[in-house]
Coordinates of C-alpha atoms in Angstrom, one line a residue:
M1 CA 93.9 95.3 132.4
N2 CA 93.9 96.1 128.8
A3 CA 95.6 99.5 128.9
M4 CA 99.2 99.7 127.9
T5 CA 101.4 100.4 130.9
T6 CA 104.8 102.0 130.9
M7 CA 107.9 100.5 132.6
S8 CA 110.3 103.3 132.0
K9 CA 110.9 106.8 130.6
H10 CA 112.5 105.3 127.5
P11 CA 112.0 107.5 124.5
Y12 CA 110.4 104.7 122.6
A13 CA 107.6 104.4 125.1
G14 CA 105.0 107.0 126.1
T15 CA 106.0 109.8 123.6
G16 CA 103.5 108.9 121.0
A17 CA 106.3 108.0 118.6
H18 CA 106.1 104.3 119.3
T19 CA 103.3 101.8 120.1
G20 CA 102.8 101.2 123.9
S21 CA 104.1 97.6 123.7
Y22 CA 106.2 95.6 126.2
Y23 CA 109.0 95.9 123.7
A24 CA 108.9 99.7 123.7
A25 CA 108.8 99.8 127.5
S26 CA 111.7 97.4 127.9
A27 CA 113.9 98.7 125.0
N28 CA 117.6 99.3 125.4
P29 CA 118.8 102.9 125.7
A30 CA 119.0 104.5 122.2
P31 CA 119.5 108.0 121.0
L32 CA 116.7 110.0 119.3
R33 CA 117.9 110.6 115.8
P34 CA 117.2 114.0 114.1
A35 CA 114.6 114.6 111.5
L36 CA 115.7 115.3 107.9
Q37 CA 116.4 119.0 107.3
G38 CA 117.7 120.4 104.0
I39 CA 119.1 118.7 100.9
H40 CA 121.5 115.7 101.3
E41 CA 123.3 113.5 98.8
T42 CA 124.3 109.9 99.3
D43 CA 125.3 106.7 97.5
I44 CA 122.3 104.7 98.9
C45 CA 119.1 106.0 100.4
V46 CA 117.1 103.4 102.3
V47 CA 113.4 104.3 103.1
G48 CA 112.3 102.4 106.2
A49 CA 114.2 101.6 109.4
G50 CA 112.6 98.1 109.9
Y51 CA 114.5 94.9 109.4
S52 CA 114.5 95.1 105.6
G53 CA 115.9 98.6 105.5
L54 CA 118.4 98.0 108.4
S55 CA 119.6 94.8 106.9
T56 CA 120.1 96.3 103.5
A57 CA 121.9 99.3 104.9
L58 CA 124.2 97.3 107.1
H59 CA 125.2 95.0 104.3
L60 CA 126.0 97.9 102.0
L61 CA 128.0 99.8 104.6
E62 CA 130.1 96.6 105.1
K63 CA 130.7 96.8 101.4
G64 CA 132.0 100.4 101.6
Y65 CA 129.0 102.4 100.4
K66 CA 127.8 105.7 101.9
V67 CA 124.3 104.9 103.2
T68 CA 121.5 107.1 104.6
V69 CA 118.4 105.6 106.2
I70 CA 115.2 107.7 106.5
E71 CA 112.4 106.6 108.8
G72 CA 108.9 108.1 109.2
A73 CA 108.7 107.4 112.9
R74 CA 111.3 105.7 115.2
I75 CA 113.7 102.8 114.6
G76 CA 111.6 99.6 114.5
W77 CA 108.3 101.5 114.8
G78 CA 106.5 99.1 112.5
A79 CA 106.3 95.3 112.4
S80 CA 110.0 95.0 113.2
G81 CA 109.5 96.3 116.7
R82 CA 106.0 94.9 117.4
N83 CA 106.1 91.3 116.2
G84 CA 106.1 88.0 118.2
G85 CA 109.9 88.0 118.2
Q86 CA 110.1 84.5 116.7
I87 CA 112.9 83.3 114.4
V88 CA 110.8 81.0 112.1
N89 CA 112.5 79.6 109.1
G90 CA 110.7 79.4 105.8
L91 CA 108.2 81.5 103.9
N92 CA 104.4 81.7 104.4
A93 CA 104.0 79.7 101.1
S94 CA 105.3 76.2 101.5
L95 CA 108.1 74.7 99.4
D96 CA 105.7 72.4 97.6
T97 CA 103.4 75.3 96.8
I98 CA 106.4 77.2 95.3
E99 CA 107.4 74.2 93.3
R100 CA 103.9 73.7 92.0
R101 CA 103.6 77.4 90.9
Y102 CA 107.1 78.2 89.8
G103 CA 108.9 74.9 89.2
K104 CA 111.5 72.7 90.8
D105 CA 114.5 75.1 90.1
T106 CA 112.8 77.9 92.0
S107 CA 111.7 75.8 95.0
T108 CA 115.3 74.4 95.2
F109 CA 116.6 78.0 95.2
V110 CA 114.2 79.0 97.9
A111 CA 115.0 75.9 100.0
G112 CA 118.7 77.0 99.9
L113 CA 117.9 80.3 101.7
V114 CA 115.0 79.6 104.1
T115 CA 117.4 79.3 107.1
E116 CA 119.7 82.1 105.9
G117 CA 117.8 84.9 107.7
G118 CA 118.2 83.2 111.1
D119 CA 121.9 82.8 110.4
I120 CA 122.2 86.5 109.5
I121 CA 120.4 87.5 112.7
R122 CA 122.8 85.4 114.9
E123 CA 125.8 86.7 113.0
R124 CA 124.6 90.3 113.6
I125 CA 124.0 89.7 117.3
A126 CA 127.5 88.2 117.7
T127 CA 129.4 90.7 115.5
Y128 CA 127.9 93.8 116.9
D129 CA 127.2 92.6 120.4
I130 CA 123.4 93.2 120.2
K131 CA 121.6 92.6 123.5
C132 CA 118.2 91.2 122.4
D133 CA 117.6 88.1 124.6
L134 CA 118.4 85.5 121.9
K135 CA 117.1 82.1 122.7
H136 CA 117.1 78.9 120.6
G137 CA 114.5 76.6 119.2
N138 CA 110.9 77.0 117.9
V139 CA 108.2 74.4 117.9
F140 CA 105.3 73.9 115.4
A141 CA 102.4 72.5 117.4
G142 CA 99.6 70.3 116.2
L143 CA 96.1 70.2 117.7
T144 CA 94.7 67.4 115.6
A145 CA 95.7 64.2 113.7
K146 CA 95.3 66.2 110.5
H147 CA 97.7 68.8 111.8
M148 CA 100.2 66.1 112.5
R149 CA 100.0 64.7 109.0
E150 CA 100.6 68.2 107.7
I151 CA 103.6 68.7 110.0
E152 CA 105.1 65.3 109.1
D153 CA 104.6 66.1 105.4
R154 CA 106.5 69.4 105.9
W155 CA 109.3 67.5 107.8
K156 CA 109.7 65.0 105.0
L157 CA 109.6 67.8 102.3
W158 CA 112.3 69.9 104.0
R159 CA 114.5 66.8 104.4
S160 CA 114.1 66.1 100.7
Y161 CA 115.7 69.5 100.1
G162 CA 118.5 68.8 102.5
I163 CA 117.2 70.7 105.5
E164 CA 117.7 68.5 108.5
S165 CA 117.4 70.9 111.5
Q166 CA 113.8 69.8 112.3
E167 CA 112.7 66.9 114.5
M168 CA 109.2 65.4 114.9
L169 CA 107.7 65.3 118.4
S170 CA 105.2 63.0 119.9
A171 CA 102.6 64.2 122.4
E172 CA 104.8 63.1 125.2
Q173 CA 107.8 64.9 123.7
M174 CA 105.7 68.1 123.3
R175 CA 105.4 68.2 127.1
E176 CA 109.1 68.8 127.2
H177 CA 108.5 72.1 125.5
V178 CA 104.9 73.2 126.5
N179 CA 102.9 71.8 129.4
S180 CA 99.5 71.9 127.8
D181 CA 96.8 69.4 127.1
V182 CA 95.7 70.8 123.7
Y183 CA 98.5 69.4 121.5
V184 CA 98.8 66.0 120.1
G185 CA 102.4 66.4 118.9
G186 CA 104.6 68.8 116.8
M187 CA 108.0 69.5 115.3
I188 CA 110.9 71.4 116.7
D189 CA 113.2 73.4 114.4
H190 CA 116.6 73.6 116.2
K191 CA 117.6 76.5 113.9
G192 CA 114.6 78.6 115.0
G193 CA 114.5 80.7 118.1
H194 CA 113.3 84.0 119.5
I195 CA 114.5 87.5 120.4
H196 CA 113.4 90.9 121.7
P197 CA 112.5 92.3 118.2
L198 CA 112.8 96.0 118.9
N199 CA 116.2 95.6 120.7
L200 CA 117.4 93.7 117.6
A201 CA 116.4 96.6 115.4
L202 CA 117.9 99.2 117.7
G203 CA 121.2 97.2 117.8
E204 CA 121.3 97.0 114.0
A205 CA 120.7 100.8 113.8
A206 CA 123.6 101.3 116.2
A207 CA 125.8 99.1 114.0
I208 CA 124.9 101.2 111.0
E209 CA 126.0 104.4 112.7
K210 CA 129.1 102.7 114.0
L211 CA 130.1 102.0 110.4
G212 CA 129.4 105.6 109.4
G213 CA 125.8 105.4 108.2
T214 CA 123.4 108.2 108.8
I215 CA 119.8 107.7 110.1
F216 CA 117.0 110.3 110.1
E217 CA 113.9 109.6 112.3
M218 CA 110.5 111.3 112.4
S219 CA 110.8 112.1 108.7
P220 CA 107.7 110.8 106.8
V221 CA 108.4 110.6 103.1
T222 CA 105.9 112.8 101.1
S223 CA 107.0 111.9 97.6
V224 CA 109.5 109.7 95.7
E225 CA 111.2 110.4 92.4
T226 CA 112.2 107.1 90.7
E227 CA 112.7 108.3 87.1
G228 CA 116.2 109.2 85.9
P229 CA 119.6 108.2 87.0
R230 CA 119.4 109.9 90.5
P231 CA 116.3 109.0 92.4
A232 CA 115.2 111.1 95.3
V233 CA 112.9 111.2 98.3
K234 CA 111.2 114.3 99.8
T235 CA 109.9 115.1 103.2
A236 CA 108.2 118.1 104.6
N237 CA 111.5 119.7 105.4
G238 CA 114.1 118.0 103.3
K239 CA 115.3 116.0 100.4
I240 CA 117.7 113.2 99.8
V241 CA 119.2 112.6 96.4
A242 CA 120.9 109.2 95.9
K243 CA 122.6 107.1 93.3
T244 CA 120.4 104.2 94.4
L245 CA 117.1 104.2 96.3
V246 CA 115.8 101.3 98.3
L247 CA 112.1 101.2 99.4
C248 CA 111.5 99.1 102.5
G249 CA 108.3 100.6 104.0
N250 CA 106.4 97.3 103.7
A251 CA 103.0 97.6 105.3
Y252 CA 103.6 101.2 106.4
L253 CA 104.7 102.7 103.1
G254 CA 101.2 104.1 102.6
H255 CA 100.2 106.0 99.5
V256 CA 103.6 107.4 98.7
V257 CA 104.4 104.9 95.9
P258 CA 101.2 103.9 94.1
T259 CA 103.1 101.3 92.0
L260 CA 103.7 99.3 95.2
E261 CA 100.6 100.1 97.3
W262 CA 98.3 97.6 95.8
R263 CA 100.8 94.8 95.5
V264 CA 100.3 94.0 99.2
M265 CA 97.6 94.3 101.9
P266 CA 98.2 95.4 105.5
V267 CA 97.0 92.8 108.0
S268 CA 97.2 93.4 111.7
T269 CA 98.1 90.9 114.3
Q270 CA 97.9 91.3 118.1
V271 CA 100.2 90.4 121.0
M272 CA 99.7 90.8 124.8
A273 CA 102.2 90.4 127.7
T274 CA 101.3 89.1 131.1
K275 CA 102.8 90.4 134.3
P276 CA 106.1 88.6 135.2
L277 CA 105.2 85.1 136.2
G278 CA 108.5 84.1 137.8
E279 CA 111.1 81.6 136.7
K280 CA 109.5 78.6 138.4
L281 CA 106.0 79.0 136.8
A282 CA 107.5 79.9 133.4
R283 CA 109.5 76.7 133.3
E284 CA 106.5 74.7 134.5
L285 CA 104.6 76.0 131.5
M286 CA 107.4 75.9 129.0
P287 CA 110.3 73.8 130.2
S288 CA 112.7 74.3 127.3
D289 CA 112.0 78.1 126.9
V290 CA 111.5 77.7 123.1
C291 CA 108.8 79.6 121.2
I292 CA 105.6 78.0 119.9
E293 CA 103.3 78.5 117.0
D294 CA 100.5 76.2 116.0
V295 CA 99.7 75.3 112.4
R296 CA 96.1 76.5 112.1
Y297 CA 95.3 79.1 109.4
I298 CA 94.7 81.8 112.1
L299 CA 97.3 80.6 114.5
D300 CA 98.5 81.3 118.1
Y301 CA 102.1 82.0 118.8
Y302 CA 103.7 82.6 122.1
R303 CA 106.9 82.5 124.2
F304 CA 108.4 83.8 127.4
S305 CA 110.3 87.0 127.6
A306 CA 113.7 87.4 129.4
D307 CA 111.8 88.6 132.5
N308 CA 109.4 85.7 132.4
R309 CA 106.3 87.3 130.9
L310 CA 104.2 85.2 128.7
L311 CA 104.0 87.0 125.3
F312 CA 100.9 85.6 123.5
G313 CA 99.9 86.6 120.0
G314 CA 97.4 85.7 117.3
G315 CA 94.4 86.9 115.5
T316 CA 94.3 88.8 112.2
V317 CA 92.4 91.8 110.9
Y318 CA 92.6 92.2 107.2
G319 CA 93.1 95.8 106.1
G320 CA 95.3 96.6 109.1
A321 CA 92.7 97.9 111.6
D322 CA 93.2 97.5 115.3
P323 CA 90.6 95.6 117.3
K324 CA 88.8 97.5 120.0
D325 CA 89.8 95.1 122.8
I326 CA 93.0 93.1 122.1
K327 CA 92.9 91.4 125.5
A328 CA 89.4 90.0 124.8
K329 CA 90.4 88.9 121.3
L330 CA 93.4 86.9 122.6
W331 CA 92.4 85.8 126.1
K332 CA 90.1 82.9 125.0
N333 CA 92.9 81.1 123.1
L334 CA 95.5 81.7 125.8
N335 CA 93.1 80.2 128.4
K336 CA 92.7 77.1 126.2
V337 CA 96.4 76.6 126.1
F338 CA 97.1 77.5 129.8
P339 CA 93.9 77.4 131.8
Q340 CA 96.0 77.6 135.0
L341 CA 96.6 81.3 134.1
A342 CA 93.0 82.3 134.3
G343 CA 92.8 85.7 135.9
T344 CA 96.4 86.6 135.3
E345 CA 97.1 90.3 134.9
I346 CA 97.9 91.6 131.5
D347 CA 100.3 94.5 131.5
Y348 CA 100.6 95.2 127.8
A349 CA 98.5 94.6 124.7
W350 CA 99.3 96.0 121.2
S351 CA 98.7 95.5 117.5
G352 CA 100.8 95.9 114.4
N353 CA 100.6 95.4 110.7
F354 CA 102.5 93.0 108.4
A355 CA 102.2 93.1 104.6
L356 CA 100.4 90.2 103.0
S357 CA 101.0 89.3 99.4
F358 CA 98.3 87.3 97.6
S359 CA 100.8 84.5 96.7
R360 CA 102.2 84.5 100.3
V361 CA 105.6 84.9 98.6
P362 CA 107.7 88.0 99.3
Q363 CA 108.2 90.4 96.4
M364 CA 111.4 92.0 95.3
G365 CA 111.9 94.2 92.2
R366 CA 113.0 97.4 90.7
I367 CA 111.2 100.6 89.7
G368 CA 112.8 102.8 87.0
Q369 CA 116.6 102.6 86.7
N370 CA 117.9 102.7 90.2
T371 CA 115.1 102.1 92.7
Y372 CA 114.7 98.8 94.4
F373 CA 112.0 97.4 96.7
A374 CA 111.2 94.5 98.9
H375 CA 108.0 93.7 100.8
G376 CA 105.2 91.2 101.4
Y377 CA 106.7 88.8 103.9
S378 CA 103.2 87.7 104.9
G379 CA 103.9 87.1 108.6
H380 CA 107.4 85.6 108.1
G381 CA 109.3 88.9 108.1
V382 CA 111.8 88.4 110.9
T383 CA 114.0 86.1 109.0
G384 CA 112.8 86.9 105.4
S385 CA 113.6 90.6 105.7
H386 CA 117.2 89.9 106.8
T387 CA 117.7 87.6 103.9
F388 CA 116.1 90.0 101.4
G389 CA 118.3 92.8 102.8
R390 CA 121.4 90.8 101.9
I391 CA 120.0 90.0 98.4
L392 CA 119.2 93.7 97.7
S393 CA 122.8 94.6 98.8
E394 CA 124.2 91.9 96.4
A395 CA 122.1 93.4 93.5
I396 CA 123.1 96.9 94.2
N397 CA 126.8 95.8 94.4
G398 CA 126.5 94.2 90.9
D399 CA 125.5 90.6 91.6
L400 CA 121.9 90.2 90.4
T401 CA 121.8 86.4 90.5
R402 CA 119.5 86.0 93.5
F403 CA 117.7 89.2 93.0
D404 CA 116.6 88.3 89.5
T405 CA 115.3 85.0 90.6
F406 CA 112.8 86.7 93.0
A407 CA 112.2 89.7 90.7
K408 CA 111.0 87.5 87.8
L409 CA 108.3 85.7 89.9
P410 CA 104.9 87.0 88.7
W411 CA 103.0 89.4 90.9
I412 CA 99.5 88.0 91.6
P413 CA 97.0 90.7 92.4
F414 CA 94.3 90.3 95.0
P415 CA 91.0 89.2 93.5
G416 CA 88.6 92.1 93.4
G417 CA 91.3 94.7 93.1
R418 CA 91.6 97.6 95.5
M419 CA 87.9 97.7 96.5
F420 CA 87.3 94.1 97.3
R421 CA 90.7 92.7 98.4
V422 CA 89.8 93.0 102.1
P423 CA 86.3 91.4 101.9
Y424 CA 87.7 88.6 99.7
S425 CA 90.5 87.9 102.2
V426 CA 88.0 87.9 105.1
I427 CA 85.8 85.4 103.4
G428 CA 88.8 83.2 102.7
S429 CA 90.0 83.4 106.3
W430 CA 86.5 82.4 107.5
W431 CA 86.6 79.3 105.3
Y432 CA 90.0 78.2 106.5
A433 CA 89.2 79.0 110.1
A434 CA 86.0 76.8 109.7
R435 CA 88.1 74.0 108.4
D436 CA 90.4 74.3 111.4
R437 CA 87.5 74.1 113.8
L438 CA 86.0 71.1 112.0
G439 CA 89.3 69.3 111.5
I440 CA 88.9 68.9 107.7

């Protein structure tokens, strides 16, 4: 079935405040935070309770700041609570692309932090005892000889930068991780992994409150004041005045900040969850319980949940629209990977947006005197957002070293501007998808 079913009465499922995903239905118990009412003052106001905002807030609270987080829906309502749950190191743009565009110094800098996000996630889980089903290892899978050349080139490139957590896999070795006939080999990253993404966000929110931070939910921001020494945000029923404002709305910031709106484009990706398949079948299909993504332009990504559901994702819709039938969109590719699952019941199917930058490099910067922003992780936000949260906290605390390196990278607009950014990107995706199909 393609309808979203509900496993529990959890407030993140079935209320209309959260998407009807498997994650929402299986979320850990969490309080419903109040909506913003009245006028408040704080040291730091963070807009957006996804990973970027939560990471920034938690780092700043650990440094002793008074922090208030404001969220338009519920904790992790956007990409942070809907994604594939994969800890994948690196950016969408490869290190050689970054070196070609921005120089060796910049690529060396980026190489030094591409595994940092995963380390931050593991540290948060351990420090704050976050129950989010952490598992280790992710595999990049190749379907053709061309893919394997690309994977080996990446392996060599990362080793040249001193990153040695990755290991090449033959077709036979791939069988130790995924029992499918479609792959000719791959590469495992031992520093990768996977988690229940919404439970990670909920755990980080609980840690923020444990340290004295304040969180307002169901409080969409209607306007932002960035000029002057004291920025502010307004909602329908309240206002927060801060010494420093941090904008972390990413693909869901909407039209509130026109300066940022056209820097990125929302792109939706889809995930579906099977019924529980049982431990025996789950280990037959994926013996090592890692997560998998292939290396096509429009890729498949999948893993098993803690209760042995296959979570299978893929597909993109530029502009952020939801497809009419998510199951139909994903089932064909799932069946190619695991034909033995034909006819398996699908309990959940959902869609969510990530923010795509044209360069595929995340953006970080400042508006006015005391307003910071970060966005545009381009499908690699689980780790990147945690790293950028730390970097934003460093900048706000006075160390601009890493912030300035990212902030000075040029912003590349989408060709065609506002009107044609979606059609342009669709044409590009058709081209790269055709190359994948033809193996060129």
